[in-house]
Short mmCIF file of C-alpha atoms in Angstrom, two decimals:
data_model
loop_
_atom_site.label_atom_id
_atom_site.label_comp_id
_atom_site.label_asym_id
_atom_site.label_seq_id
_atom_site.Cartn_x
_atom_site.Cartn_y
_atom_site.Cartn_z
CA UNK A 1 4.97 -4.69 16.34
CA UNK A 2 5.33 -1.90 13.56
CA UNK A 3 2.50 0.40 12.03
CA UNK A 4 1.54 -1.97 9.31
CA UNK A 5 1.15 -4.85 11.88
CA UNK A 6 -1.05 -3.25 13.79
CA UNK A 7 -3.35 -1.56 11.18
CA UNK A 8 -3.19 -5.08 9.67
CA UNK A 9 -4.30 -6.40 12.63
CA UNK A 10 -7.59 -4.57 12.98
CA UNK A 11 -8.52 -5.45 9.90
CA UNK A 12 -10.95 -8.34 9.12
CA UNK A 13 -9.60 -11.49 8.14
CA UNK A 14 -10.89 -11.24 4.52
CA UNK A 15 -9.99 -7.97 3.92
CA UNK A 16 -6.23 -8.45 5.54
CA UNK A 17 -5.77 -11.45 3.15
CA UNK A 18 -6.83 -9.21 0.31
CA UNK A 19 -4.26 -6.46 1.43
CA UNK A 20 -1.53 -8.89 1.94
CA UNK A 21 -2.17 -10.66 -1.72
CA UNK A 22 -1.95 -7.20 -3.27
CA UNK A 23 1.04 -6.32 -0.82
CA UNK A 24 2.64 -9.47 -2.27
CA UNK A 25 1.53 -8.68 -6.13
CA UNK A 26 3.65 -5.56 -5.32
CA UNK A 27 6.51 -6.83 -4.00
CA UNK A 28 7.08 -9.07 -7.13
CA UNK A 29 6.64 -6.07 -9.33
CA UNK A 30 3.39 -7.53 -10.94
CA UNK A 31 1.10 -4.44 -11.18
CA UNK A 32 -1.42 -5.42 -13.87
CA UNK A 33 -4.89 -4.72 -12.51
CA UNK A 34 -3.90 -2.41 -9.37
CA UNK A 35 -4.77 1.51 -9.56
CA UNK A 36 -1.10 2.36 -9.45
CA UNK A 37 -0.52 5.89 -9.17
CA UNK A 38 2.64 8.00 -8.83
CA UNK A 39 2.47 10.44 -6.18
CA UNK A 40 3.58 13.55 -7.14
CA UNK A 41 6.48 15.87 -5.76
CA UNK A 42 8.31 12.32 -5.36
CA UNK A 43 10.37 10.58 -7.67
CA UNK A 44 10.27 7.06 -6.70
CA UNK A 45 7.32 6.93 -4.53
CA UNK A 46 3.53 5.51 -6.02
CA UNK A 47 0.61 3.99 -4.38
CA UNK A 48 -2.04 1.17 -4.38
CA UNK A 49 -6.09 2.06 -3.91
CA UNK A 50 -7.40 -0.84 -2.43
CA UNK A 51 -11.46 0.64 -1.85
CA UNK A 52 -10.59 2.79 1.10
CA UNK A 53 -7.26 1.48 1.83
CA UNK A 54 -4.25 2.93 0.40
CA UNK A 55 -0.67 0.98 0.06
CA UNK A 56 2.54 3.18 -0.41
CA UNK A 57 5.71 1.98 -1.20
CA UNK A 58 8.90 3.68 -3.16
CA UNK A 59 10.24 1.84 -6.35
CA UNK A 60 13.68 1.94 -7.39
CA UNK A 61 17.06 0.52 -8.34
CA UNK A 62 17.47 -1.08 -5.13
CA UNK A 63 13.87 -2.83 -5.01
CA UNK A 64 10.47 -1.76 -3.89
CA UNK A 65 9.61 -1.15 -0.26
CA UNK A 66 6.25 -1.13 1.32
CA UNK A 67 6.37 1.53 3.96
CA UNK A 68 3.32 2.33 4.47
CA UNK A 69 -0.95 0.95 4.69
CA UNK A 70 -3.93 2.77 6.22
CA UNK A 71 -6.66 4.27 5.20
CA UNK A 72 -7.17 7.37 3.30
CA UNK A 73 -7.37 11.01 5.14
CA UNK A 74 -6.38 13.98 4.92
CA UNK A 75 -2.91 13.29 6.31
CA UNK A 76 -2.09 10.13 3.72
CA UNK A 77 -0.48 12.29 1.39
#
């Protein structure tokens, strides 16, 4: 089980549906209504707020990747 399994699993049932329909919204490159935001000092690299919960992925000629979902501290960026 990797990082985003087990965060995901903690979650609430509601709440890890929600994550995993915006996850999805992501992966099809559909980004209307998300707070999108490029993260700076990267080139291909943006995130997702989702309240408290933050979804990173990279974005490029190859596709998007989702490599990372947790909540936000100090250490998320």
């Amino acid at each position: 089980m990797n990082r985003i399994d087990k965060f995901l699993a903690k979650l609430t049932r509601e709440l890890r549906l929600k994550i995993l329909a915006v996850a999805e919204q992501i992966l099809h490159g559909n980004f209307t209504g998300l707070n999108l935001k490029k993260l700076s000092g990267a080139e291909d690299q943006y995130r997702v707020r989702v309240g408290r919960i933050r979804i990173k992925f990279t974005m490029n000629k190859a596709g998007i990747n989702i490599y990372y979902i947790g909540h936000r501290d100090d250490t998320t960026y």
